[in-house]
Amino acid sequence: MAYELYYWDGIQGRGEFVRLALEEVRADYLDVTRDGQGMQRMLDYMRGRHGYDHMPFAPPFLRDGDIVVPHVANILHYLGPKLGLVPKDEKSRILAHGLQLTITDFVAEVHDTHHPISTDDYYEDQKDEAKARSRAFLKHRVPKFMGYFDRIIGANPAKGGHAVGGGLSYVDLSLFQLAEGLSYAFPRATENFAKDYPHVAKVRDMVRKRPNIEAYLTSKRRLAFNESGIFRHYPELDQDPA
Ligand SMILES: N[C@@H](CCC(=O)N[C@@H](CS)C(=O)NCC(=O)O)C(=O)O
């Protein structure tokens, strides 16, 4: 039976981290809200129509038969071994999960650059705060997170240029998405990305060239970044790090 991915239609958003893993192995999956009555089906789950253990707080969530898995990192922890996108041993799986949870933290901070006060208010109503937040994000948080991921790849004893073990994992796919998203949202501030974070940049380039990912990126399934998603390009936020 096909996996069912539930996520808001019209944006890459957090769903994209899961999509990249499914696309890399050409898994059989349905992007539910892009299909007719899908939005209603997603809301039914969130409103508890399918019971307490099928009632995620927010998308993305994945349904695999009788199991509903919420949260990106949790979904990838679940899918990783099934899709062959994480080494099998427990130590590596926990390492990958920890890295993915760190990516989750970073994604929340990316979101807060354009919505630092309230997710429920318009960007235009929190623009000044967004500018201040973005300045601090670019100056302190991007170097801290990206520097960390860069050191992790460099310190990996397998020496293959991957985040975990000697081969591609779902963490590499997510790092690709972070690098792409940052250069969409902050092209000016991240113009030296490859120099500043050479290991992450190599992962990004390697992932981009994977045949199934390349095919996905040029397909209609890959929506363009836009100003409703997590990574938004507002030129006024794309500042030089002070
Ligand atoms: N920790 C969750 C975050 C999920 C999340 O924030 N989803 C957003 C869409 S990207 C949402 O719909 N949130 C609803 C809300 O926070 O009210 C994950 O990593 O999947």
PDB file of C-alpha atoms and ligand atoms in Angstrom:
ATOM      1  CA  MET A   1       0.000   0.000   0.000  1.00  0.00           C
ATOM      2  CA  ALA A   2       1.226   3.480  -0.864  1.00  0.00           C
ATOM      3  CA  TYR A   3       2.447   5.818   1.859  1.00  0.00           C
ATOM      4  CA  GLU A   4       0.171   8.807   2.338  1.00  0.00           C
ATOM      5  CA  LEU A   5       1.861  12.156   2.972  1.00  0.00           C
ATOM      6  CA  TYR A   6      -0.351  14.836   4.470  1.00  0.00           C
ATOM      7  CA  TYR A   7       0.779  18.440   4.163  1.00  0.00           C
ATOM      8  CA  TRP A   8      -0.599  21.844   3.146  1.00  0.00           C
ATOM      9  CA  ASP A   9      -0.956  22.164  -0.620  1.00  0.00           C
ATOM     10  CA  GLY A  10       0.779  24.960  -2.524  1.00  0.00           C
ATOM     11  CA  ILE A  11       4.077  25.075  -0.657  1.00  0.00           C
ATOM     12  CA  GLN A  12       7.152  22.937  -0.131  1.00  0.00           C
ATOM     13  CA  GLY A  13       7.160  23.710   3.574  1.00  0.00           C
ATOM     14  CA  ARG A  14       8.139  21.086   6.100  1.00  0.00           C
ATOM     15  CA  GLY A  15       6.590  18.418   3.886  1.00  0.00           C
ATOM     16  CA  GLU A  16       9.510  18.785   1.507  1.00  0.00           C
ATOM     17  CA  PHE A  17      11.953  17.072   3.871  1.00  0.00           C
ATOM     18  CA  VAL A  18       9.763  13.980   3.705  1.00  0.00           C
ATOM     19  CA  ARG A  19       9.112  14.266  -0.035  1.00  0.00           C
ATOM     20  CA  LEU A  20      12.839  14.307  -0.799  1.00  0.00           C
ATOM     21  CA  ALA A  21      13.294  11.000   1.033  1.00  0.00           C
ATOM     22  CA  LEU A  22      10.329   9.404  -0.739  1.00  0.00           C
ATOM     23  CA  GLU A  23      11.458  10.740  -4.117  1.00  0.00           C
ATOM     24  CA  GLU A  24      15.079   9.628  -3.690  1.00  0.00           C
ATOM     25  CA  VAL A  25      13.982   5.982  -3.599  1.00  0.00           C
ATOM     26  CA  ARG A  26      10.946   6.461  -5.860  1.00  0.00           C
ATOM     27  CA  ALA A  27       8.694   5.211  -3.090  1.00  0.00           C
ATOM     28  CA  ASP A  28       5.047   4.684  -3.840  1.00  0.00           C
ATOM     29  CA  TYR A  29       3.342   7.622  -2.126  1.00  0.00           C
ATOM     30  CA  LEU A  30       0.357   9.884  -2.428  1.00  0.00           C
ATOM     31  CA  ASP A  31       0.623  13.608  -1.676  1.00  0.00           C
ATOM     32  CA  VAL A  32      -2.880  13.624  -0.283  1.00  0.00           C
ATOM     33  CA  THR A  33      -3.876  17.306  -0.330  1.00  0.00           C
ATOM     34  CA  ARG A  34      -2.814  17.662  -3.949  1.00  0.00           C
ATOM     35  CA  ASP A  35      -5.507  15.197  -4.846  1.00  0.00           C
ATOM     36  CA  GLY A  36      -9.151  16.312  -5.004  1.00  0.00           C
ATOM     37  CA  GLN A  37     -10.720  15.979  -1.561  1.00  0.00           C
ATOM     38  CA  GLY A  38      -7.349  15.662   0.157  1.00  0.00           C
ATOM     39  CA  MET A  39      -7.516  18.802   2.294  1.00  0.00           C
ATOM     40  CA  GLN A  40     -10.702  17.599   3.955  1.00  0.00           C
ATOM     41  CA  ARG A  41      -9.101  14.218   4.591  1.00  0.00           C
ATOM     42  CA  MET A  42      -6.142  15.901   6.262  1.00  0.00           C
ATOM     43  CA  LEU A  43      -8.356  18.073   8.457  1.00  0.00           C
ATOM     44  CA  ASP A  44     -10.416  15.032   9.452  1.00  0.00           C
ATOM     45  CA  TYR A  45      -7.313  13.466  10.965  1.00  0.00           C
ATOM     46  CA  MET A  46      -6.309  16.638  12.792  1.00  0.00           C
ATOM     47  CA  ARG A  47      -9.837  17.027  14.183  1.00  0.00           C
ATOM     48  CA  GLY A  48      -9.756  13.538  15.618  1.00  0.00           C
ATOM     49  CA  ARG A  49     -12.204  11.770  13.290  1.00  0.00           C
ATOM     50  CA  HIS A  50      -9.873   8.759  13.186  1.00  0.00           C
ATOM     51  CA  GLY A  51      -9.218   8.434  16.906  1.00  0.00           C
ATOM     52  CA  TYR A  52      -6.706   9.629  19.439  1.00  0.00           C
ATOM     53  CA  ASP A  53      -3.636   7.852  18.021  1.00  0.00           C
ATOM     54  CA  HIS A  54      -4.446   9.203  14.537  1.00  0.00           C
ATOM     55  CA  MET A  55      -4.831  12.848  15.586  1.00  0.00           C
ATOM     56  CA  PRO A  56      -1.664  14.821  14.781  1.00  0.00           C
ATOM     57  CA  PHE A  57      -1.376  18.403  15.980  1.00  0.00           C
ATOM     58  CA  ALA A  58      -0.021  19.703  12.661  1.00  0.00           C
ATOM     59  CA  PRO A  59       1.166  18.504   9.268  1.00  0.00           C
ATOM     60  CA  PRO A  60       3.322  17.029   7.909  1.00  0.00           C
ATOM     61  CA  PHE A  61       2.244  13.571   8.949  1.00  0.00           C
ATOM     62  CA  LEU A  62       2.567  10.244   7.216  1.00  0.00           C
ATOM     63  CA  ARG A  63       0.079   7.406   7.143  1.00  0.00           C
ATOM     64  CA  ASP A  64       1.415   3.910   6.598  1.00  0.00           C
ATOM     65  CA  GLY A  65      -1.540   1.559   6.882  1.00  0.00           C
ATOM     66  CA  ASP A  66      -2.694   1.692  10.486  1.00  0.00           C
ATOM     67  CA  ILE A  67       0.178   3.908  11.666  1.00  0.00           C
ATOM     68  CA  VAL A  68       0.088   7.702  11.601  1.00  0.00           C
ATOM     69  CA  VAL A  69       3.474   9.363  12.149  1.00  0.00           C
ATOM     70  CA  PRO A  70       3.615  13.105  12.931  1.00  0.00           C
ATOM     71  CA  HIS A  71       6.664  15.451  12.850  1.00  0.00           C
ATOM     72  CA  VAL A  72       9.303  15.517  10.126  1.00  0.00           C
ATOM     73  CA  ALA A  73      12.085  14.033  12.249  1.00  0.00           C
ATOM     74  CA  ASN A  74       9.804  11.293  13.546  1.00  0.00           C
ATOM     75  CA  ILE A  75       8.629  10.460  10.022  1.00  0.00           C
ATOM     76  CA  LEU A  76      12.198  10.208   8.765  1.00  0.00           C
ATOM     77  CA  HIS A  77      13.217   8.139  11.776  1.00  0.00           C
ATOM     78  CA  TYR A  78      10.363   5.790  10.862  1.00  0.00           C
ATOM     79  CA  LEU A  79      10.995   5.759   7.110  1.00  0.00           C
ATOM     80  CA  GLY A  80      14.807   5.790   7.183  1.00  0.00           C
ATOM     81  CA  PRO A  81      15.386   2.043   7.605  1.00  0.00           C
ATOM     82  CA  LYS A  82      12.446   1.104   5.366  1.00  0.00           C
ATOM     83  CA  LEU A  83      13.762   3.261   2.520  1.00  0.00           C
ATOM     84  CA  GLY A  84      17.435   2.413   3.118  1.00  0.00           C
ATOM     85  CA  LEU A  85      18.183   6.044   3.957  1.00  0.00           C
ATOM     86  CA  VAL A  86      19.985   5.499   7.254  1.00  0.00           C
ATOM     87  CA  PRO A  87      22.514   2.901   8.394  1.00  0.00           C
ATOM     88  CA  LYS A  88      20.817   0.010  10.189  1.00  0.00           C
ATOM     89  CA  ASP A  89      22.684   0.073  13.496  1.00  0.00           C
ATOM     90  CA  GLU A  90      21.090   1.784  16.480  1.00  0.00           C
ATOM     91  CA  LYS A  91      23.988   4.147  17.117  1.00  0.00           C
ATOM     92  CA  SER A  92      23.779   5.581  13.603  1.00  0.00           C
ATOM     93  CA  ARG A  93      19.996   5.802  13.716  1.00  0.00           C
ATOM     94  CA  ILE A  94      20.101   7.804  16.941  1.00  0.00           C
ATOM     95  CA  LEU A  95      22.825  10.035  15.521  1.00  0.00           C
ATOM     96  CA  ALA A  96      20.755  10.681  12.387  1.00  0.00           C
ATOM     97  CA  HIS A  97      17.640  11.356  14.461  1.00  0.00           C
ATOM     98  CA  GLY A  98      19.531  13.835  16.649  1.00  0.00           C
ATOM     99  CA  LEU A  99      20.816  15.668  13.574  1.00  0.00           C
ATOM    100  CA  GLN A 100      17.325  15.753  12.097  1.00  0.00           C
ATOM    101  CA  LEU A 101      15.922  17.183  15.331  1.00  0.00           C
ATOM    102  CA  THR A 102      18.599  19.884  15.128  1.00  0.00           C
ATOM    103  CA  ILE A 103      17.386  20.581  11.584  1.00  0.00           C
ATOM    104  CA  THR A 104      13.865  20.871  13.018  1.00  0.00           C
ATOM    105  CA  ASP A 105      15.118  23.495  15.484  1.00  0.00           C
ATOM    106  CA  PHE A 106      16.789  25.410  12.676  1.00  0.00           C
ATOM    107  CA  VAL A 107      13.675  25.297  10.488  1.00  0.00           C
ATOM    108  CA  ALA A 108      11.670  26.861  13.332  1.00  0.00           C
ATOM    109  CA  GLU A 109      14.205  29.681  13.467  1.00  0.00           C
ATOM    110  CA  VAL A 110      13.979  30.164   9.700  1.00  0.00           C
ATOM    111  CA  HIS A 111      10.218  30.488  10.079  1.00  0.00           C
ATOM    112  CA  ASP A 112      10.658  33.039  12.848  1.00  0.00           C
ATOM    113  CA  THR A 113      12.687  35.357  10.605  1.00  0.00           C
ATOM    114  CA  HIS A 114       9.450  36.358   8.873  1.00  0.00           C
ATOM    115  CA  HIS A 115       7.049  35.646  11.745  1.00  0.00           C
ATOM    116  CA  PRO A 116       8.961  36.557  14.903  1.00  0.00           C
ATOM    117  CA  ILE A 117       5.939  37.688  16.901  1.00  0.00           C
ATOM    118  CA  SER A 118       2.993  35.587  15.812  1.00  0.00           C
ATOM    119  CA  THR A 119       2.324  32.894  13.233  1.00  0.00           C
ATOM    120  CA  ASP A 120      -1.290  34.061  13.188  1.00  0.00           C
ATOM    121  CA  ASP A 121      -0.479  37.648  12.136  1.00  0.00           C
ATOM    122  CA  TYR A 122       0.591  38.901   8.720  1.00  0.00           C
ATOM    123  CA  TYR A 123       4.247  39.395   7.926  1.00  0.00           C
ATOM    124  CA  GLU A 124       3.466  43.038   7.135  1.00  0.00           C
ATOM    125  CA  ASP A 125       2.323  43.531  10.735  1.00  0.00           C
ATOM    126  CA  GLN A 126       5.641  42.341  12.169  1.00  0.00           C
ATOM    127  CA  LYS A 127       8.052  43.638   9.569  1.00  0.00           C
ATOM    128  CA  ASP A 128      10.270  45.684  11.893  1.00  0.00           C
ATOM    129  CA  GLU A 129      10.632  42.765  14.287  1.00  0.00           C
ATOM    130  CA  ALA A 130      11.286  40.473  11.315  1.00  0.00           C
ATOM    131  CA  LYS A 131      14.158  42.702  10.216  1.00  0.00           C
ATOM    132  CA  ALA A 132      15.729  42.620  13.666  1.00  0.00           C
ATOM    133  CA  ARG A 133      15.198  38.891  13.936  1.00  0.00           C
ATOM    134  CA  SER A 134      16.672  38.227  10.493  1.00  0.00           C
ATOM    135  CA  ARG A 135      19.735  40.317  11.292  1.00  0.00           C
ATOM    136  CA  ALA A 136      20.437  38.233  14.389  1.00  0.00           C
ATOM    137  CA  PHE A 137      19.579  35.008  12.554  1.00  0.00           C
ATOM    138  CA  LEU A 138      22.055  35.745   9.769  1.00  0.00           C
ATOM    139  CA  LYS A 139      24.759  36.976  12.090  1.00  0.00           C
ATOM    140  CA  HIS A 140      24.590  34.318  14.792  1.00  0.00           C
ATOM    141  CA  ARG A 141      22.256  31.446  14.059  1.00  0.00           C
ATOM    142  CA  VAL A 142      23.144  30.543  10.466  1.00  0.00           C
ATOM    143  CA  PRO A 143      26.869  30.346  11.322  1.00  0.00           C
ATOM    144  CA  LYS A 144      26.144  28.367  14.479  1.00  0.00           C
ATOM    145  CA  PHE A 145      23.877  25.766  12.852  1.00  0.00           C
ATOM    146  CA  MET A 146      25.582  25.554   9.462  1.00  0.00           C
ATOM    147  CA  GLY A 147      29.016  25.569  11.053  1.00  0.00           C
ATOM    148  CA  TYR A 148      27.885  22.664  13.203  1.00  0.00           C
ATOM    149  CA  PHE A 149      26.587  20.632  10.258  1.00  0.00           C
ATOM    150  CA  ASP A 150      29.769  21.401   8.349  1.00  0.00           C
ATOM    151  CA  ARG A 151      31.910  20.139  11.234  1.00  0.00           C
ATOM    152  CA  ILE A 152      29.763  17.029  11.576  1.00  0.00           C
ATOM    153  CA  ILE A 153      30.298  16.086   7.926  1.00  0.00           C
ATOM    154  CA  GLY A 154      34.026  16.867   8.171  1.00  0.00           C
ATOM    155  CA  ALA A 155      34.386  14.811  11.360  1.00  0.00           C
ATOM    156  CA  ASN A 156      32.476  11.784  10.055  1.00  0.00           C
ATOM    157  CA  PRO A 157      35.068   8.982  10.283  1.00  0.00           C
ATOM    158  CA  ALA A 158      33.669   7.336   7.150  1.00  0.00           C
ATOM    159  CA  LYS A 159      35.220  10.276   5.245  1.00  0.00           C
ATOM    160  CA  GLY A 160      32.713  10.054   2.402  1.00  0.00           C
ATOM    161  CA  GLY A 161      31.375  13.578   2.719  1.00  0.00           C
ATOM    162  CA  HIS A 162      28.067  12.457   4.258  1.00  0.00           C
ATOM    163  CA  ALA A 163      26.429  13.469   7.508  1.00  0.00           C
ATOM    164  CA  VAL A 164      25.949   9.912   8.796  1.00  0.00           C
ATOM    165  CA  GLY A 165      27.891   6.778   7.853  1.00  0.00           C
ATOM    166  CA  GLY A 166      29.457   6.146   4.484  1.00  0.00           C
ATOM    167  CA  GLY A 167      26.455   6.709   2.251  1.00  0.00           C
ATOM    168  CA  LEU A 168      23.500   8.945   1.558  1.00  0.00           C
ATOM    169  CA  SER A 169      21.041   9.353   4.418  1.00  0.00           C
ATOM    170  CA  TYR A 170      17.868  11.340   4.895  1.00  0.00           C
ATOM    171  CA  VAL A 171      19.965  13.886   6.828  1.00  0.00           C
ATOM    172  CA  ASP A 172      21.942  14.675   3.656  1.00  0.00           C
ATOM    173  CA  LEU A 173      18.668  15.197   1.790  1.00  0.00           C
ATOM    174  CA  SER A 174      17.460  17.602   4.474  1.00  0.00           C
ATOM    175  CA  LEU A 175      20.755  19.506   4.456  1.00  0.00           C
ATOM    176  CA  PHE A 176      20.299  19.930   0.708  1.00  0.00           C
ATOM    177  CA  GLN A 177      16.889  21.469   1.370  1.00  0.00           C
ATOM    178  CA  LEU A 178      18.288  23.825   4.013  1.00  0.00           C
ATOM    179  CA  ALA A 179      21.057  25.000   1.673  1.00  0.00           C
ATOM    180  CA  GLU A 180      18.610  25.522  -1.194  1.00  0.00           C
ATOM    181  CA  GLY A 181      16.116  27.281   1.040  1.00  0.00           C
ATOM    182  CA  LEU A 182      18.687  29.634   2.522  1.00  0.00           C
ATOM    183  CA  SER A 183      19.983  30.659  -0.868  1.00  0.00           C
ATOM    184  CA  TYR A 184      16.415  31.307  -2.041  1.00  0.00           C
ATOM    185  CA  ALA A 185      15.468  33.354   1.023  1.00  0.00           C
ATOM    186  CA  PHE A 186      18.778  35.113   1.643  1.00  0.00           C
ATOM    187  CA  PRO A 187      20.778  35.123  -1.617  1.00  0.00           C
ATOM    188  CA  ARG A 188      22.814  38.141  -0.596  1.00  0.00           C
ATOM    189  CA  ALA A 189      23.601  37.065   2.937  1.00  0.00           C
ATOM    190  CA  THR A 190      24.539  33.541   1.848  1.00  0.00           C
ATOM    191  CA  GLU A 191      26.493  34.392  -1.296  1.00  0.00           C
ATOM    192  CA  ASN A 192      29.638  32.877   0.266  1.00  0.00           C
ATOM    193  CA  PHE A 193      27.849  29.728   1.406  1.00  0.00           C
ATOM    194  CA  ALA A 194      30.172  27.311  -0.443  1.00  0.00           C
ATOM    195  CA  LYS A 195      33.254  29.007   1.028  1.00  0.00           C
ATOM    196  CA  ASP A 196      31.830  29.253   4.540  1.00  0.00           C
ATOM    197  CA  TYR A 197      30.333  25.746   4.666  1.00  0.00           C
ATOM    198  CA  PRO A 198      32.229  23.682   2.082  1.00  0.00           C
ATOM    199  CA  HIS A 199      31.110  20.275   3.365  1.00  0.00           C
ATOM    200  CA  VAL A 200      27.432  21.215   3.411  1.00  0.00           C
ATOM    201  CA  ALA A 201      27.785  22.779  -0.051  1.00  0.00           C
ATOM    202  CA  LYS A 202      29.290  19.524  -1.345  1.00  0.00           C
ATOM    203  CA  VAL A 203      26.388  17.549   0.109  1.00  0.00           C
ATOM    204  CA  ARG A 204      23.985  19.990  -1.565  1.00  0.00           C
ATOM    205  CA  ASP A 205      25.703  19.544  -4.944  1.00  0.00           C
ATOM    206  CA  MET A 206      25.890  15.775  -4.563  1.00  0.00           C
ATOM    207  CA  VAL A 207      22.193  15.490  -3.677  1.00  0.00           C
ATOM    208  CA  ARG A 208      21.171  17.757  -6.533  1.00  0.00           C
ATOM    209  CA  LYS A 209      22.842  15.381  -8.997  1.00  0.00           C
ATOM    210  CA  ARG A 210      21.257  12.191  -7.743  1.00  0.00           C
ATOM    211  CA  PRO A 211      19.215  10.886 -10.677  1.00  0.00           C
ATOM    212  CA  ASN A 212      15.893  10.524  -8.841  1.00  0.00           C
ATOM    213  CA  ILE A 213      16.295  13.886  -7.112  1.00  0.00           C
ATOM    214  CA  GLU A 214      17.259  15.566 -10.382  1.00  0.00           C
ATOM    215  CA  ALA A 215      14.150  14.093 -12.007  1.00  0.00           C
ATOM    216  CA  TYR A 216      12.024  15.222  -9.067  1.00  0.00           C
ATOM    217  CA  LEU A 217      13.405  18.772  -9.084  1.00  0.00           C
ATOM    218  CA  THR A 218      12.402  19.218 -12.709  1.00  0.00           C
ATOM    219  CA  SER A 219       8.990  17.603 -12.252  1.00  0.00           C
ATOM    220  CA  LYS A 220       5.701  19.338 -11.474  1.00  0.00           C
ATOM    221  CA  ARG A 221       5.733  17.679  -8.065  1.00  0.00           C
ATOM    222  CA  ARG A 222       8.530  20.004  -6.928  1.00  0.00           C
ATOM    223  CA  LEU A 223       6.758  23.275  -6.243  1.00  0.00           C
ATOM    224  CA  ALA A 224       8.841  26.442  -6.436  1.00  0.00           C
ATOM    225  CA  PHE A 225       9.818  28.217  -3.225  1.00  0.00           C
ATOM    226  CA  ASN A 226       7.303  30.971  -2.548  1.00  0.00           C
ATOM    227  CA  GLU A 227       6.314  33.552   0.043  1.00  0.00           C
ATOM    228  CA  SER A 228       3.817  31.266   1.781  1.00  0.00           C
ATOM    229  CA  GLY A 229       6.375  28.652   2.740  1.00  0.00           C
ATOM    230  CA  ILE A 230       9.096  28.382   5.370  1.00  0.00           C
ATOM    231  CA  PHE A 231      11.851  29.902   3.232  1.00  0.00           C
ATOM    232  CA  ARG A 232      10.577  33.264   1.977  1.00  0.00           C
ATOM    233  CA  HIS A 233      12.453  35.830  -0.017  1.00  0.00           C
ATOM    234  CA  TYR A 234      11.779  39.314   1.278  1.00  0.00           C
ATOM    235  CA  PRO A 235      14.637  41.506  -0.007  1.00  0.00           C
ATOM    236  CA  GLU A 236      14.390  43.739   3.057  1.00  0.00           C
ATOM    237  CA  LEU A 237      15.264  40.774   5.298  1.00  0.00           C
ATOM    238  CA  ASP A 238      18.193  39.652   3.179  1.00  0.00           C
ATOM    239  CA  GLN A 239      20.816  41.730   4.921  1.00  0.00           C
ATOM    240  CA  ASP A 240      24.553  41.534   5.149  1.00  0.00           C
ATOM    241  CA  PRO A 241      25.486  39.988   8.466  1.00  0.00           C
ATOM    242  CA  ALA A 242      26.295  43.036  10.644  1.00  0.00           C
TER     243      ALA A 242
HETATM  244  N1  LIG B   1       7.657  19.915  14.719  1.00  0.00           N
HETATM  245  C1  LIG B   1       6.771  19.790  13.599  1.00  0.00           C
HETATM  246  C2  LIG B   1       6.250  21.163  13.207  1.00  0.00           C
HETATM  247  C3  LIG B   1       4.993  21.063  12.394  1.00  0.00           C
HETATM  248  C4  LIG B   1       4.490  22.438  11.994  1.00  0.00           C
HETATM  249  O1  LIG B   1       4.817  23.468  12.590  1.00  0.00           O
HETATM  250  N2  LIG B   1       3.672  22.458  10.937  1.00  0.00           N
HETATM  251  C5  LIG B   1       3.158  23.709  10.411  1.00  0.00           C
HETATM  252  C6  LIG B   1       3.176  23.726   8.920  1.00  0.00           C
HETATM  253  S1  LIG B   1       4.851  23.715   8.323  1.00  0.00           S
HETATM  254  C7  LIG B   1       1.734  23.895  10.884  1.00  0.00           C
HETATM  255  O2  LIG B   1       0.802  23.614  10.160  1.00  0.00           O
HETATM  256  N3  LIG B   1       1.589  24.381  12.104  1.00  0.00           N
HETATM  257  C8  LIG B   1       0.315  24.695  12.675  1.00  0.00           C
HETATM  258  C9  LIG B   1       0.480  25.509  13.926  1.00  0.00           C
HETATM  259  O3  LIG B   1       1.594  25.609  14.440  1.00  0.00           O
HETATM  260  O4  LIG B   1      -0.517  26.057  14.359  1.00  0.00           O
HETATM  261  C10 LIG B   1       7.511  19.110  12.443  1.00  0.00           C
HETATM  262  O5  LIG B   1       8.734  19.206  12.384  1.00  0.00           O
HETATM  263  O6  LIG B   1       6.872  18.470  11.589  1.00  0.00           O
END
